[in-house]
Structure formats: C-alpha cells, structure tokens
Coordinates of C-alpha atoms and ligand atoms in Angstrom, one line a residue:
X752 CA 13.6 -32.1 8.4
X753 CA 15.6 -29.2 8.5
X754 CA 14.9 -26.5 12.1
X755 CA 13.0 -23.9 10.9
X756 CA 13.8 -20.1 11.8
X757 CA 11.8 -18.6 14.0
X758 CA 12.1 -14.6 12.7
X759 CA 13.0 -12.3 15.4
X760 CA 12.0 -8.5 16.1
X761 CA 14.1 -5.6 16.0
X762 CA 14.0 -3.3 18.8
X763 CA 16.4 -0.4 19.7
X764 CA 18.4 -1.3 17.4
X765 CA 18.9 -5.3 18.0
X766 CA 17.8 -8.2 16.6
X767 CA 16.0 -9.9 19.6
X768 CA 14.1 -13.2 19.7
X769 CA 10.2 -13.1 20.4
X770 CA 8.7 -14.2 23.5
X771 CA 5.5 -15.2 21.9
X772 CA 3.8 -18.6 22.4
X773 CA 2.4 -18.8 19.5
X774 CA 3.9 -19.0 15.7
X775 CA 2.7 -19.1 12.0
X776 CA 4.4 -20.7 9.3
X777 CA 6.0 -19.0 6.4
X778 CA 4.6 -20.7 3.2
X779 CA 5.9 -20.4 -0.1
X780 CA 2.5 -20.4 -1.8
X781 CA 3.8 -21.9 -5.1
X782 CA 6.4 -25.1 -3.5
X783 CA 4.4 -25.0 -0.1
X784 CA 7.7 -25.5 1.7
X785 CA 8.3 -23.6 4.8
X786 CA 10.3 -20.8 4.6
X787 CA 10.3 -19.6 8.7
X788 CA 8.0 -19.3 11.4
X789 CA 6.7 -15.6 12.1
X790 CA 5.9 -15.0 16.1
X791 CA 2.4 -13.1 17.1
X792 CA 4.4 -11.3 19.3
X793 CA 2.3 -10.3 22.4
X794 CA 1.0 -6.6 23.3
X795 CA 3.9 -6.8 25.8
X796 CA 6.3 -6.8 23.6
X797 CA 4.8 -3.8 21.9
X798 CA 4.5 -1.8 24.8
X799 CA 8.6 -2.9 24.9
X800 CA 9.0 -1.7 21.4
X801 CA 6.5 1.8 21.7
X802 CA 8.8 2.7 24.8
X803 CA 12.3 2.4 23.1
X804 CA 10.6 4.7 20.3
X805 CA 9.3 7.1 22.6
X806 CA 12.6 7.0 24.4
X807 CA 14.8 7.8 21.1
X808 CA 12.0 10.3 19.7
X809 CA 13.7 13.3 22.2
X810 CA 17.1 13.0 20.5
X811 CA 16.1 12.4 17.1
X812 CA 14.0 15.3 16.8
X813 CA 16.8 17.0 17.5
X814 CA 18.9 16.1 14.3
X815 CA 18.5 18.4 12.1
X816 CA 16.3 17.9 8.9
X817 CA 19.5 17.2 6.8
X818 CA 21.6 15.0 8.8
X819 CA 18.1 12.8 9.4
X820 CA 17.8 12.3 5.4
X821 CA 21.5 10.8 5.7
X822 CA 20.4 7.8 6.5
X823 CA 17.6 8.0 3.7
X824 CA 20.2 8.2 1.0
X825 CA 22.1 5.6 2.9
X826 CA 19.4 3.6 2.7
X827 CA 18.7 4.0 -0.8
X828 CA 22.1 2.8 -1.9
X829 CA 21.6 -0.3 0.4
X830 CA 18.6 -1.2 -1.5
X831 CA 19.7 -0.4 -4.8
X832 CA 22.6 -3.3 -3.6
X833 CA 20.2 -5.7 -2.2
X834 CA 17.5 -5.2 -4.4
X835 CA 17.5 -8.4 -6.5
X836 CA 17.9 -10.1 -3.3
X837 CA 14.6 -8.6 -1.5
X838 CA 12.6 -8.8 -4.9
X839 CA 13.7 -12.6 -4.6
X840 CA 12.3 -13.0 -1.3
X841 CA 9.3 -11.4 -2.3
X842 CA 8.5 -13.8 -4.7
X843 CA 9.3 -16.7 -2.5
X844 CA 6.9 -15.3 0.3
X845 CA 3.8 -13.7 -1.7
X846 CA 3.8 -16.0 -4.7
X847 CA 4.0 -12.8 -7.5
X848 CA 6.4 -12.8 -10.3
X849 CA 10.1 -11.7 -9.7
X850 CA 9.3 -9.0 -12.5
X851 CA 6.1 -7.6 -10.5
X852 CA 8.6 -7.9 -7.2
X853 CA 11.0 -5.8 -8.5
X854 CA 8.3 -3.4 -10.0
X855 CA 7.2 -3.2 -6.3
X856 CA 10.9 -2.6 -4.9
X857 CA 11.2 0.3 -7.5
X858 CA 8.1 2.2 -6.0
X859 CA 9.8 1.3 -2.5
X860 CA 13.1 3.2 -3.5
X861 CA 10.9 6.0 -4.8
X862 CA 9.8 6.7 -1.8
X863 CA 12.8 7.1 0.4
X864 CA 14.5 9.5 -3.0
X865 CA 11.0 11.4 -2.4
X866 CA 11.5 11.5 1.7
X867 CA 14.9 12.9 0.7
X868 CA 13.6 16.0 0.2
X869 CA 11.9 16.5 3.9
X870 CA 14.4 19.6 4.4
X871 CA 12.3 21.4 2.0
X872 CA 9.0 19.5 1.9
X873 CA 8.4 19.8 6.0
X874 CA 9.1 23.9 5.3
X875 CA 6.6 25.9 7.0
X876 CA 5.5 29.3 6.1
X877 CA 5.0 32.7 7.8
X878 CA 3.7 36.5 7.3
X879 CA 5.7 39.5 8.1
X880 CA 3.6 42.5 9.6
X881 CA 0.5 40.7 10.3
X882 CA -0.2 43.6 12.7
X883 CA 2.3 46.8 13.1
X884 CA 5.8 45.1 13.9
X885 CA 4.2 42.0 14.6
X886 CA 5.3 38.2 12.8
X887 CA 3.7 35.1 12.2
X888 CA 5.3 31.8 11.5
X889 CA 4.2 28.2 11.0
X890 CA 6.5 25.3 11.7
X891 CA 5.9 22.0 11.3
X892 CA 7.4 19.5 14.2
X893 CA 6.8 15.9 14.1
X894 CA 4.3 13.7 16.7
X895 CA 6.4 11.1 18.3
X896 CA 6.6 7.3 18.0
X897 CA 4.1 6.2 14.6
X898 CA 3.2 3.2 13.5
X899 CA 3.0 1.3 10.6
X900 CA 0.6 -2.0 9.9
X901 CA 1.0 -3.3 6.4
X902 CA -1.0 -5.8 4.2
X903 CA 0.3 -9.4 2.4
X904 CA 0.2 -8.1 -1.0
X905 CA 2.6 -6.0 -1.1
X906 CA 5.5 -7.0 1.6
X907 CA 8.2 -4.3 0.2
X908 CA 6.5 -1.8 -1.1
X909 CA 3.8 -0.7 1.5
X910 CA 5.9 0.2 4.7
X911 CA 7.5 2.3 2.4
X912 CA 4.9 4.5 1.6
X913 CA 5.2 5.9 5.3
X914 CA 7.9 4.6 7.0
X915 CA 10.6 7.1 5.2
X916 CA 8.8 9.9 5.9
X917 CA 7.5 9.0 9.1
X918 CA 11.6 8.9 10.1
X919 CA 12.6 11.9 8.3
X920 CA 10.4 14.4 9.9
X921 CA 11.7 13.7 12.7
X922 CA 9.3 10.9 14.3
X923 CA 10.2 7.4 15.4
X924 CA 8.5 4.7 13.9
X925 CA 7.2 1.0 14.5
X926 CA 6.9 -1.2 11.4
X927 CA 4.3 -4.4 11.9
X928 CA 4.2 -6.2 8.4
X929 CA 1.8 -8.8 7.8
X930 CA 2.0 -12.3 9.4
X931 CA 1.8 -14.3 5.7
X932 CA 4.9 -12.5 4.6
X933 CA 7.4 -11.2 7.4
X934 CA 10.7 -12.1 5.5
X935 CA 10.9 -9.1 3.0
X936 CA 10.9 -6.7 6.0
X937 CA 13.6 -8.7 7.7
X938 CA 16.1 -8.2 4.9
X939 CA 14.8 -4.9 4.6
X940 CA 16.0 -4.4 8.8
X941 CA 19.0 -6.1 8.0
X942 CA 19.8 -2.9 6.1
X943 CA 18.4 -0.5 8.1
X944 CA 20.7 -2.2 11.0
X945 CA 23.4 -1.3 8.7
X946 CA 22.4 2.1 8.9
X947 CA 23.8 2.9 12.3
X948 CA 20.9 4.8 12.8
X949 CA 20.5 6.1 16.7
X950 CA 19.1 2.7 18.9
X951 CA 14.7 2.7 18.3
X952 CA 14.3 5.3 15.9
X953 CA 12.8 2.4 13.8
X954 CA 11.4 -1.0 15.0
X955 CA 10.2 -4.1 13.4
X956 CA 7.4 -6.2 15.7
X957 CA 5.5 -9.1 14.0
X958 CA 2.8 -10.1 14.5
X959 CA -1.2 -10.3 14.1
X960 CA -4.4 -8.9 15.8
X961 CA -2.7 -8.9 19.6
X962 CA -0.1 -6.9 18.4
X963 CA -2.5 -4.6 16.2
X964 CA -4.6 -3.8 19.2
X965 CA -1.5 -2.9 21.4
X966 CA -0.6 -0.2 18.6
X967 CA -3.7 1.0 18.5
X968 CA -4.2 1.6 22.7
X969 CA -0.9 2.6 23.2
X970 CA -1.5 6.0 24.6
X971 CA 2.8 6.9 23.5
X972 CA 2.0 5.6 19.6
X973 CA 0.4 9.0 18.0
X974 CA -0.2 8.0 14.6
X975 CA -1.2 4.6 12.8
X976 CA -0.9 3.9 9.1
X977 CA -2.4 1.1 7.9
X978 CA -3.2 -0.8 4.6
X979 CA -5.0 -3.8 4.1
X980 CA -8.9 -4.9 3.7
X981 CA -11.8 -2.5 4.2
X982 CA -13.2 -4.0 7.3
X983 CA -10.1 -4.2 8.9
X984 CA -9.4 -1.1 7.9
X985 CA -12.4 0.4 9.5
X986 CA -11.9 -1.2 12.9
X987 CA -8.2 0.0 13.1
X988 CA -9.9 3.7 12.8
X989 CA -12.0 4.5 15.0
X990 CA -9.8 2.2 17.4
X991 CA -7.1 4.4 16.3
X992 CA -9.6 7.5 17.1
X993 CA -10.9 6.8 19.9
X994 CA -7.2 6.8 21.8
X995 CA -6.9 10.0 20.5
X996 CA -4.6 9.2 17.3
X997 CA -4.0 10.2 13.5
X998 CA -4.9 7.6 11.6
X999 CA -4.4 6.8 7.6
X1000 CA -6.3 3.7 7.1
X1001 CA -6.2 2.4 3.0
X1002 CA -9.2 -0.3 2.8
X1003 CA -10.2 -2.9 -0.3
X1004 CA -10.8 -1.9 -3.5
X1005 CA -13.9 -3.4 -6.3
X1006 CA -12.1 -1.2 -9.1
X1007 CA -14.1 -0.6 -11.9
X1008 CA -12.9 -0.1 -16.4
X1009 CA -15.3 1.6 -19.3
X1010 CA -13.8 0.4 -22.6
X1011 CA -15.6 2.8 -25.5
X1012 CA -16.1 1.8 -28.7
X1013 CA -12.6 4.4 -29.6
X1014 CA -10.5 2.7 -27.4
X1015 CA -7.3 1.2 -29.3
X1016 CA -8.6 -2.7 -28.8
X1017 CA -4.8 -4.1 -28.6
X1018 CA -3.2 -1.6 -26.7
X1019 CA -6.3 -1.9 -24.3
X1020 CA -6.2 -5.4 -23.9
X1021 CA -3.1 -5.6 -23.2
X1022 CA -2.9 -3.1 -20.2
X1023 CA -6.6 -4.7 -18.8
X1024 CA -5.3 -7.9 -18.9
X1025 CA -2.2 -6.9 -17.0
X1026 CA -4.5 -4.7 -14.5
X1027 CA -6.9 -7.8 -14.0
X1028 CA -3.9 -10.7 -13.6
X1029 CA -1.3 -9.0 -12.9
X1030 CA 0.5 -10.1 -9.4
X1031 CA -2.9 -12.4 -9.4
X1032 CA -5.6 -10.0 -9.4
X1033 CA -4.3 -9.5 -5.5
X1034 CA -3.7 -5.7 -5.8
X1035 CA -5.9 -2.7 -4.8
X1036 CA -5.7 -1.6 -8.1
X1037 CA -6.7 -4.2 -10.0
X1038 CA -9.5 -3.8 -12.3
X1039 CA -12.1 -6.0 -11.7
X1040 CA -15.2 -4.9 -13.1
X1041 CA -14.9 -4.0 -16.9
X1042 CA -18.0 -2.2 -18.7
X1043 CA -17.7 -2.2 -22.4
X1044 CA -20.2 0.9 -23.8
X1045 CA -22.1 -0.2 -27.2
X1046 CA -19.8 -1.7 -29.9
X1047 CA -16.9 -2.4 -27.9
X1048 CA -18.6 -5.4 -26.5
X1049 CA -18.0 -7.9 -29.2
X1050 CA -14.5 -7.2 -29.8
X1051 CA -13.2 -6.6 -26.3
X1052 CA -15.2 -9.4 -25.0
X1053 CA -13.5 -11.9 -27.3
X1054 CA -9.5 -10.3 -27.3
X1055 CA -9.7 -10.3 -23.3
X1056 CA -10.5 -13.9 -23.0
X1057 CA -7.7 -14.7 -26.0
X1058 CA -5.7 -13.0 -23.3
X1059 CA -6.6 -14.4 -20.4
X1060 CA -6.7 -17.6 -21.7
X1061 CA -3.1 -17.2 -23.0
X1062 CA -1.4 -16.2 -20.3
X1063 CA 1.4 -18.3 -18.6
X1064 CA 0.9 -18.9 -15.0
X1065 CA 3.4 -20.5 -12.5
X1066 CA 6.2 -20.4 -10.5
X1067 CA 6.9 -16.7 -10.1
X1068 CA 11.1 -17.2 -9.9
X1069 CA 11.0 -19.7 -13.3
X1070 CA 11.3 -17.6 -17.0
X1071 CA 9.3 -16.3 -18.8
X1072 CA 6.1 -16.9 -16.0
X1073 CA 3.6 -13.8 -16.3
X1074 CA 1.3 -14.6 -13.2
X1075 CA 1.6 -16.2 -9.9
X1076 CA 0.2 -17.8 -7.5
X1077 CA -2.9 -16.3 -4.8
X1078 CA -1.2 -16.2 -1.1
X1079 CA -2.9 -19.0 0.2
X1080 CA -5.1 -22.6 0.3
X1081 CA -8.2 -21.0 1.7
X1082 CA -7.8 -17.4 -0.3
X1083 CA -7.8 -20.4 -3.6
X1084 CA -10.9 -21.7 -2.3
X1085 CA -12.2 -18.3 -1.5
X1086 CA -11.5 -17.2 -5.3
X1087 CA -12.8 -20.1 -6.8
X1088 CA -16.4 -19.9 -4.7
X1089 CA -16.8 -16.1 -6.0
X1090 CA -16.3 -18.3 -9.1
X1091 CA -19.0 -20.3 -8.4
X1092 CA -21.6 -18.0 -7.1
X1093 CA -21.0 -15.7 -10.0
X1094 CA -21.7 -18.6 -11.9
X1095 CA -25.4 -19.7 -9.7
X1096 CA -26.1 -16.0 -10.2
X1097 CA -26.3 -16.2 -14.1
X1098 CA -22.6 -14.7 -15.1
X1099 CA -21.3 -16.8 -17.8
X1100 CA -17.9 -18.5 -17.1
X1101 CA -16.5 -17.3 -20.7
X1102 CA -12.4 -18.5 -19.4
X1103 CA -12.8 -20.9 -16.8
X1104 CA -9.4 -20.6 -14.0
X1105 CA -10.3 -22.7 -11.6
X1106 CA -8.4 -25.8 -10.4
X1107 CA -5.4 -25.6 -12.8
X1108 CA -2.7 -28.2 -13.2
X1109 CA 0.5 -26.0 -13.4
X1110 CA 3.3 -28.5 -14.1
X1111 CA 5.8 -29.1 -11.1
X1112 CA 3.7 -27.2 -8.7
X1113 CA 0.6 -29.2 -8.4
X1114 CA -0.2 -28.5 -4.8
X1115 CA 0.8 -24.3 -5.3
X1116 CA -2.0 -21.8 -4.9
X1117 CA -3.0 -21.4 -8.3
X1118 CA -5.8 -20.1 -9.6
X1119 CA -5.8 -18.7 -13.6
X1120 CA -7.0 -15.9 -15.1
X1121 CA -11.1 -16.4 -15.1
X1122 CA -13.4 -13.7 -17.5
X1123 CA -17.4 -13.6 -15.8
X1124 CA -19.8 -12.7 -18.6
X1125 CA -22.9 -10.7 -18.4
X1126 CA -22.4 -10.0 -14.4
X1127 CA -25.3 -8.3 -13.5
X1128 CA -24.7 -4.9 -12.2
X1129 CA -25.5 -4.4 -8.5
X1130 CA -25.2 -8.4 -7.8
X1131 CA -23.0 -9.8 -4.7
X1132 CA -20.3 -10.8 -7.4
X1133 CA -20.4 -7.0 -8.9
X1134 CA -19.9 -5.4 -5.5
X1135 CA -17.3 -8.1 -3.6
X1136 CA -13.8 -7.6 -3.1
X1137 CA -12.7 -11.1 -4.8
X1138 CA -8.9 -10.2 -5.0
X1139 CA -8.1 -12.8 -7.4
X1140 CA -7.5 -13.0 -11.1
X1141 CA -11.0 -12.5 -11.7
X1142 CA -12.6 -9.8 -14.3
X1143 CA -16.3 -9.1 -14.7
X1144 CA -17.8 -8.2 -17.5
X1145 CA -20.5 -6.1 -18.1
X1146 CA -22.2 -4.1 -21.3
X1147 CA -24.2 -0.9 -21.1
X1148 CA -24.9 1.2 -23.7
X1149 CA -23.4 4.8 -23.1
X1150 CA -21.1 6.6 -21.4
X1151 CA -23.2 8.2 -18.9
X1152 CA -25.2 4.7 -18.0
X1153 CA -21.7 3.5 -17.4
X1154 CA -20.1 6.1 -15.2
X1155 CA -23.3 6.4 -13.1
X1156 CA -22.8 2.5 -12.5
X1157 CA -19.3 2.9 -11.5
X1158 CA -20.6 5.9 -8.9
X1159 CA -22.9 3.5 -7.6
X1160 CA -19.9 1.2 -6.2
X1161 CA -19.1 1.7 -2.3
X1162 CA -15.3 1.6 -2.8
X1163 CA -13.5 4.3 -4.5
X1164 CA -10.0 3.1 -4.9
X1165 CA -9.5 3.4 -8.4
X1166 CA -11.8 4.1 -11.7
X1167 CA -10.2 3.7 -15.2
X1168 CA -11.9 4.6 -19.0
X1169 CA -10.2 3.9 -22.3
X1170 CA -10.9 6.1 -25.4
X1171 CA -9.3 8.1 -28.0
X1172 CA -11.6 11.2 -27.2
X1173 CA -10.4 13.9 -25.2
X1174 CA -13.8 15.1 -24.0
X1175 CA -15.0 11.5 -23.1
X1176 CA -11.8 11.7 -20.9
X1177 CA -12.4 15.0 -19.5
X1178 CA -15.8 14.0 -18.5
X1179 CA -14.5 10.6 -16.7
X1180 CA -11.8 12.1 -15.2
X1181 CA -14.6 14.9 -13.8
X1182 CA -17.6 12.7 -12.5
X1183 CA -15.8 9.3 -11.5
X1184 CA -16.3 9.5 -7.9
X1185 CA -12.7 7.5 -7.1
X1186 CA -9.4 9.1 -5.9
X1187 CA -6.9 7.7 -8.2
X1188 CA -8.1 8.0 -11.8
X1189 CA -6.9 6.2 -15.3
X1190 CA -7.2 7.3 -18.8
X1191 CA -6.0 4.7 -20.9
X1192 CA -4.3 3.4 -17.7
X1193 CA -5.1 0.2 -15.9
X1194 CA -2.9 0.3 -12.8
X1195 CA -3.5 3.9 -12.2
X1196 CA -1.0 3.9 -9.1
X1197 CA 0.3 7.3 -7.9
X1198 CA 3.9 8.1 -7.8
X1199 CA 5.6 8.5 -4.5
X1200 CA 5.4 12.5 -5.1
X1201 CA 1.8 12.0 -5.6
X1202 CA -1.0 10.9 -2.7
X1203 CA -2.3 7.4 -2.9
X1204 CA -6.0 8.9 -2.9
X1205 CA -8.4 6.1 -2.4
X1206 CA -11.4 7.4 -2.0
X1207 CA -14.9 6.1 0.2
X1208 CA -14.6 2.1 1.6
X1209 CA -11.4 2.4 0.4
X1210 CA -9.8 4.8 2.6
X1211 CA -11.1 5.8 5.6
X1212 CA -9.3 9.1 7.2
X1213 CA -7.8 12.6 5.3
X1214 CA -4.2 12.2 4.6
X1215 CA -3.1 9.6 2.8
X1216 CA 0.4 7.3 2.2
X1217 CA 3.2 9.5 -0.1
X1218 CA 4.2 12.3 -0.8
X1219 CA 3.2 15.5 0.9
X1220 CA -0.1 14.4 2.1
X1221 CA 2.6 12.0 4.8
X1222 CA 4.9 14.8 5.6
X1223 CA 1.4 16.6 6.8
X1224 CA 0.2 13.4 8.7
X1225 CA 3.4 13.1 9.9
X1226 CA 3.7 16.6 11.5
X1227 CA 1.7 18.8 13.4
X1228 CA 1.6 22.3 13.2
X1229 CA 2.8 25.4 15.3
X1230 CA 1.9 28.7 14.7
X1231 CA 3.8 31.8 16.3
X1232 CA 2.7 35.0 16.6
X1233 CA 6.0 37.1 17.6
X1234 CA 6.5 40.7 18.3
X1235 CA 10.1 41.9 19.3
X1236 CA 9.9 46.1 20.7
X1237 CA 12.1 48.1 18.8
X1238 CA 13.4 49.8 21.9
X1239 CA 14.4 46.9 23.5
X1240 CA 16.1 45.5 20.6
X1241 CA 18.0 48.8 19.9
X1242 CA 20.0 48.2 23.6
X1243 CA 22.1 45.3 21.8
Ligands
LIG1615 P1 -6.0 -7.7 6.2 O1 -6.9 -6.6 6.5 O2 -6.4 -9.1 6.4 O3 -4.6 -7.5 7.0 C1 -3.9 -6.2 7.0 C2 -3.2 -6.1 8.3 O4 -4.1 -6.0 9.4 C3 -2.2 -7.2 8.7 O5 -1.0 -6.7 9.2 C4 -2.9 -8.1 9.7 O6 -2.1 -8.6 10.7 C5 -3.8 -7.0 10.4 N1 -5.1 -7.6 10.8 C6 -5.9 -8.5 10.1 N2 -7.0 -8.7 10.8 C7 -7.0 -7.9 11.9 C8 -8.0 -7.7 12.9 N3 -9.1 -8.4 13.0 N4 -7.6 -6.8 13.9 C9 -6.5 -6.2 13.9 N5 -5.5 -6.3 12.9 C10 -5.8 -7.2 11.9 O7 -5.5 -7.5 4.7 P2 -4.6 -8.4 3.8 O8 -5.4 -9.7 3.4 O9 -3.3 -8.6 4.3 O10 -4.4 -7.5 2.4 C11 -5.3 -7.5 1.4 C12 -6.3 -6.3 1.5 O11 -5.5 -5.1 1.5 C13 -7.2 -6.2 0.3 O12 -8.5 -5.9 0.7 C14 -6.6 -5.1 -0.5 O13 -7.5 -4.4 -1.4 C15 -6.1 -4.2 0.5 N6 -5.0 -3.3 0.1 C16 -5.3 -2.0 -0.1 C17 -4.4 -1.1 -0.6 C18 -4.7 0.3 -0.7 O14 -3.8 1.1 -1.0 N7 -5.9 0.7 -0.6 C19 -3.1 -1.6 -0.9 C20 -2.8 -3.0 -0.7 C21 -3.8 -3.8 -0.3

C-alpha cells in the first residue's frame, strides 16, 4: 500500500509538519480510499501559531488599506487558475458534485472581489463643529490575531466568508478547517504561500476539539468565527465570551418551504428538489420541511417524489451525476435512522432512499433522495437537524396556519414560500421569523455583499460572515473628539 500523507500546517509562512500524536484519515466518502491523514494538532501548537500572528499583526496593520487588498486580487487570480483543481478536490473530500464544488468556489472568489473593496468599506465617518471649533471622527482599526473554525460541508467556501476580510482590515488570521476535509484548504495555502504575503499574517492549523479549545482560551486570539452545528456552535460562544472575545458563531439549520396553491408547480419542483438534494441535503440551507397550503397538496406531493425519485445519484466527479454522497458511514446510518423513526412516528415513506446500490460504488456513503409524508408538525422528525437528502412533508390549510408553524421552529436559518401573489410574498417575507428569506427561492443564500443572517439556534452572536456585517466584526471602533486653537495654529 501506498504511504499516506500526513498534511502539515502552515505557520509564519512555512509549511511545517505536525507534532500531534494522533491522526484521522482522509476518506473519499464515494471510493472510501484514503486520500491523507489530517493531524489533531495539539493546543501547543496553537499557542505556536496565535504567537506568529500576534507577532506579524504590528506590521501589518501598518500597510496601508490598499497595498493589503494586493494580495486579495492576487489571490483572486490564483484561484480563478486553480479553480477546477480545488473544486476537484472538493469533490474528492466531501462527496458533492464537481458542479455544486465549483458553485461553492464561485461564492469563495466572491468574497475576496467583495474584501477588495476594504479601502472604502472599513471608512469611518466624522462631524465637523460638534461644538465651536471642535471635530469628531470615527475610525475603524482592526483587533489582532482572529480565528476561523469551519464546518465539513462546505471545505472552500466557508473560510472564505471571513478569512478575506479578516486579512484586509488589517488583522492576522488563523484558519482551522474541519478534520473530515483538510485538503481543499491545503491547496488553497498553497496559493496563499504564493502570495508572498508578510510571514503569519495567515495560518492554517488542523485539527479537532484540542485545537478548538486552544482558540477559544487564547487570551492573544480576539475574535472567533465559526460555522458548523448548533450545539457546537453554542459551546464555542460563550467559551469564546467568557475569554473576553467577539464571536460569530453560524449553528444548524431545520429550514422550512410553503408551496400555495399559485405557485408555478414545475418551476417549483424543480428548485425544491434541488434545495432538498442538492450537495445531499448536507447544507444549512437546505429545505427540509415543505408545507403545501390547501390544493397544492395533490400536485406537489406527487411531482416532488417524480423528482426525487428520478434523480441520478453517484460518484460526484462521473457525468452527468446530480447528487452525491453524505460525508460519512455513521452520518449514512444517522440519515437512514431519522428515516426510520419518522417512519415509527406515522410519516409515510412516499420515496424510500435508504440502502441504495449505486453501481461501482457499493461501499460509498450513499443515501437517495427520501420524501416523509404526512410528518406531523411539532414531532422529533419535524424539529431535527437530519442533514441528509431528506424532505418532510406536511399539509395545512392556509397561509397564516402555515407561517405560524414555521415561527414555531427553534432555528431560523432560512424560510422560503412559493407563489405567484405579490401580497402573499409581502406578508412572508414580513412575519417569517428567519434571517435569510426566499420567494420563489429555495437556496436563499446571501451574496458575499450581503450578511449571511441566520437567525435564533442558527446563529448565535450579532455580526455575521460577509459583507459589511465582517468588516464591523472585524474592526473596532475609535472615536476622536479633536479641537486645534486657532491661535496656536496661526504661529505656523
Ligand atoms: P460540527 O459542529 O461537528 O463541526 C464544526 C467545527 O467544530 C469543526 O471544525 C470541528 O472540528 C469543530 N468541533 C466539532 N465538535 C467540537 C467540540 N465538541 N468542541 C470544539 N470544537 C468542535 O459541524 P459539521 O458536522 O462539520 O458541519 C455540519 C453542521 O454545520 C450542520 O449543523 C450545518 O447546518 C452547519 N452549517 C451551518 C452553516 C450556517 O451558515 N449556518 C453553514 C454550513 C454548515
């Protein structure tokens, strides 16, 4: 058998090997072959990391706003070069399609063009004459070292949603991507080590919880950005709090559709089928409950299931494949339990995914597209994060029954409605208590300009990822109140 790789960090600007004594394999969920072992590199080697950072953060504060955004459009024309190459390595790691990895890549590059335009978007403001002869200015200056720890589903995408701005106004910056899929950020350092940026402005550190925790009690690391589930996600805040840092924290997601009887039945078919089974159901903002309101019942009910059943899963680098595989053996048995227990709760298994023989891949992590009838609102199965390709149905009768069941969720990641009327839309888009909102929309996903606004379980802090709402958690403000003496400036 051929060594394995085991990946290394990158700290002050070199590749160096992990000390760690322990190591994960790399699986490719579809072939199961290993791809590279991933160190849990210990809270030393942190500390190592967070002090480079905090060394380089003096100096690189000190570049001005333009000449830091340099490397950004460097950057950017590095990925554009590589980019078939990363989205390749996505799919290997995490299983999704190489379309739905290069979708993801896309919304990466977005985000550095968007941190491009720090010199204007970090811009304070100020008020001449606030008293007789008197000024006052705010500036924005940036925190220090910041950290970034990012999910499995998304292995490209996610760092990106802080890690260009983090760098641009002026911070230094520690990326820790998840364990199950390291390798997309390591071809992604391989370019940033092309960068020449100065040594620890950014740093890659992998591992798990060991390293987690070190962020988060590292009294030098003064902000943590973090995506991944809800529980997690609350544990790494007040953590994150209670050492006195900013903290962004995106949780889990249990998004909820209303399909109304106006709704154009192929066009929304179409986008809920890609929302429910697209990249696996493994994506905060996947729909996973859908509530059809009085006639659309019939007809939905029966299109969606012609979709789910037709759709062509496997091997996410062959042609012509349109879903994946989950990212692991026990996340597969995970999926196909909720299966089951939606099942002893009453929920009808209209299109059945479990335990599918996808041809050349028999041992991948495959589970298909699965439709749950008649789930009963307010059941374990209606409330659970399943993050597979798993959609619920459920039928109410009007509008108002339906958006007060999709108030009564605890997660707020994303609420979607489909309709042809304009005031049906204004009133979703009024009441839905969820921060990113879709009208005749199924992956209602922010661009990088915008915030990614999850709302309740699903986000626990103020400021979230993109966009403006990062260059305000990654700055803090100064206010100055100046007064210069005429007399004294008349001498010169
Ligand atoms: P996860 O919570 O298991 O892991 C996320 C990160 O936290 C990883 O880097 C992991 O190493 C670390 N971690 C895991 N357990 C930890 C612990 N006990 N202590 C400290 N650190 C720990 O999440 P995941 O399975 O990688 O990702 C899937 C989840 O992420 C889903 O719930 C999904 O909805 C969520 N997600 C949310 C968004 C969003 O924008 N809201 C986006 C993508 C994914």
């Amino acid at each position: 058998m051929a060594a394995v790789n085991v990946l290394p960090n990158y700290v002050k600007g070199k590749w160096v090997a992990s000390a760690a004594s322990e190591t994960l394999d790399v699986v490719n969920p579809a072939t199961l072959e290993c791809l590279a072992q991933v160190p849990l590199s210990s809270a030393a080697e942190l500390n190592q990391a967070a002090a480079e950072a905090q060394a380089a953060f003096a100096e690189w504060r000190r570049v001005p706003a333009t000449g830091r955004v340099r490397y950004l459009f460097h950057l950017r024309e590095l990925l554009e070069q590589q980019f078939d190459d990363i989205a390749r390595t996505i799919t290997l790691e995490c299983g999704k399609t190489l379309a739905e990895s290069r979708g993801e890549m896309r919304r990466a590059v977005e985000n550095v063009e968007v941190a491009c335009g720090i010199p204007m978007m970090m811009q304070g403001y100020n008020a001449e004459d606030i008293a007789r002869g008197i000024d006052e200015i705010m500036i924005r200056q940036p925190l220090g070292v910041t950290a970034i720890i990012a999910p499995f589903n998304f292995p490209g995408m996610i760092p990106f949603w802080f890690m260009p701005y983090a760098i641009a106004c002026g911070n230094t910056c520690i990326v820790k991507p998840s364990e199950k899929v390291p390798l997309t950020m390591q071809k992604v350092f391989g370019l940033i080590h092309q960068l020449d940026l100065p040594a620890g402005v950014v740093n890659l550190v992998n591992g798990a919880k060991e390293t987690v925790d070190a962020i988060l009690d590292h009294p030098d690391i003064r902000a943590v950005s973090f995506v991944g589930s809800s529980s997690v996600a609350r544990y790494v805040y007040s953590r994150a709090a209670a050492s006195g840092k900013r903290a962004q924290c995106q949780g889990g997601a249990k998004n909820p559709v209303i399909v109304l009887p106006d709704a154009d039945l192929s066009m929304t078919t179409r986008i809920l089928s890609d929302s429910a089974f697209g990249c696996a159901g493994q994506r905060c903002l996947a729909a996973s409950v859908a509530i059809t309101v009085g006639e659309a019942r019939k007809p939905f009910t029966e299109a969606i299931a012609t979709a789910a059943e037709s759709r062509v899963v496997g091997y996410g680098l062959d042609e012509g494949v349109q879903m994946g595989t989950v990212i692991s053996e026990q996340s597969k048995s995970r999926v196909e339990s909720w299966i089951q227990k939606g099942a002893d709760a009453g929920a009808k298994v209209l299109v059945d995914g479990r335990n599918p023989n996808v041809s050349g891949y028999e041992q991948g992590h495959f589970v298909r597209p699965t439709l749950l009838d008649d789930v009963e609102p307010g059941s374990e199965i209606a409330a659970t994060e399943i993050f597979g390709p798993v959609l619920s149905l459920m039928h109410l009768d009007t509008i108002d029954e339906a958006i007060a069941l999709v108030n009564q969720g605890t997660y707020g990641n994303m609420a979607c409605l489909f309709t042809s009327s304009g005031a049906a839309a204004r009133k979703f888009r009024y009441e839905a208590e969820a921060g990113n909102i879709g009208i005749n929309i199924g992956v209602a996903a922010p661009m990088a300009f915008f915030p990614f606004s999850g709302w309740k379980e699903s986000f626990f802090g103020d400021l979230h990822g993109q966009g403006q709402h990062a260059v305000e958690f990654f700055t803090q403000t100064k206010v100055v109140v100046e007064r210069w003496p005429q007399e004294w400036s008349r001498q010169f």
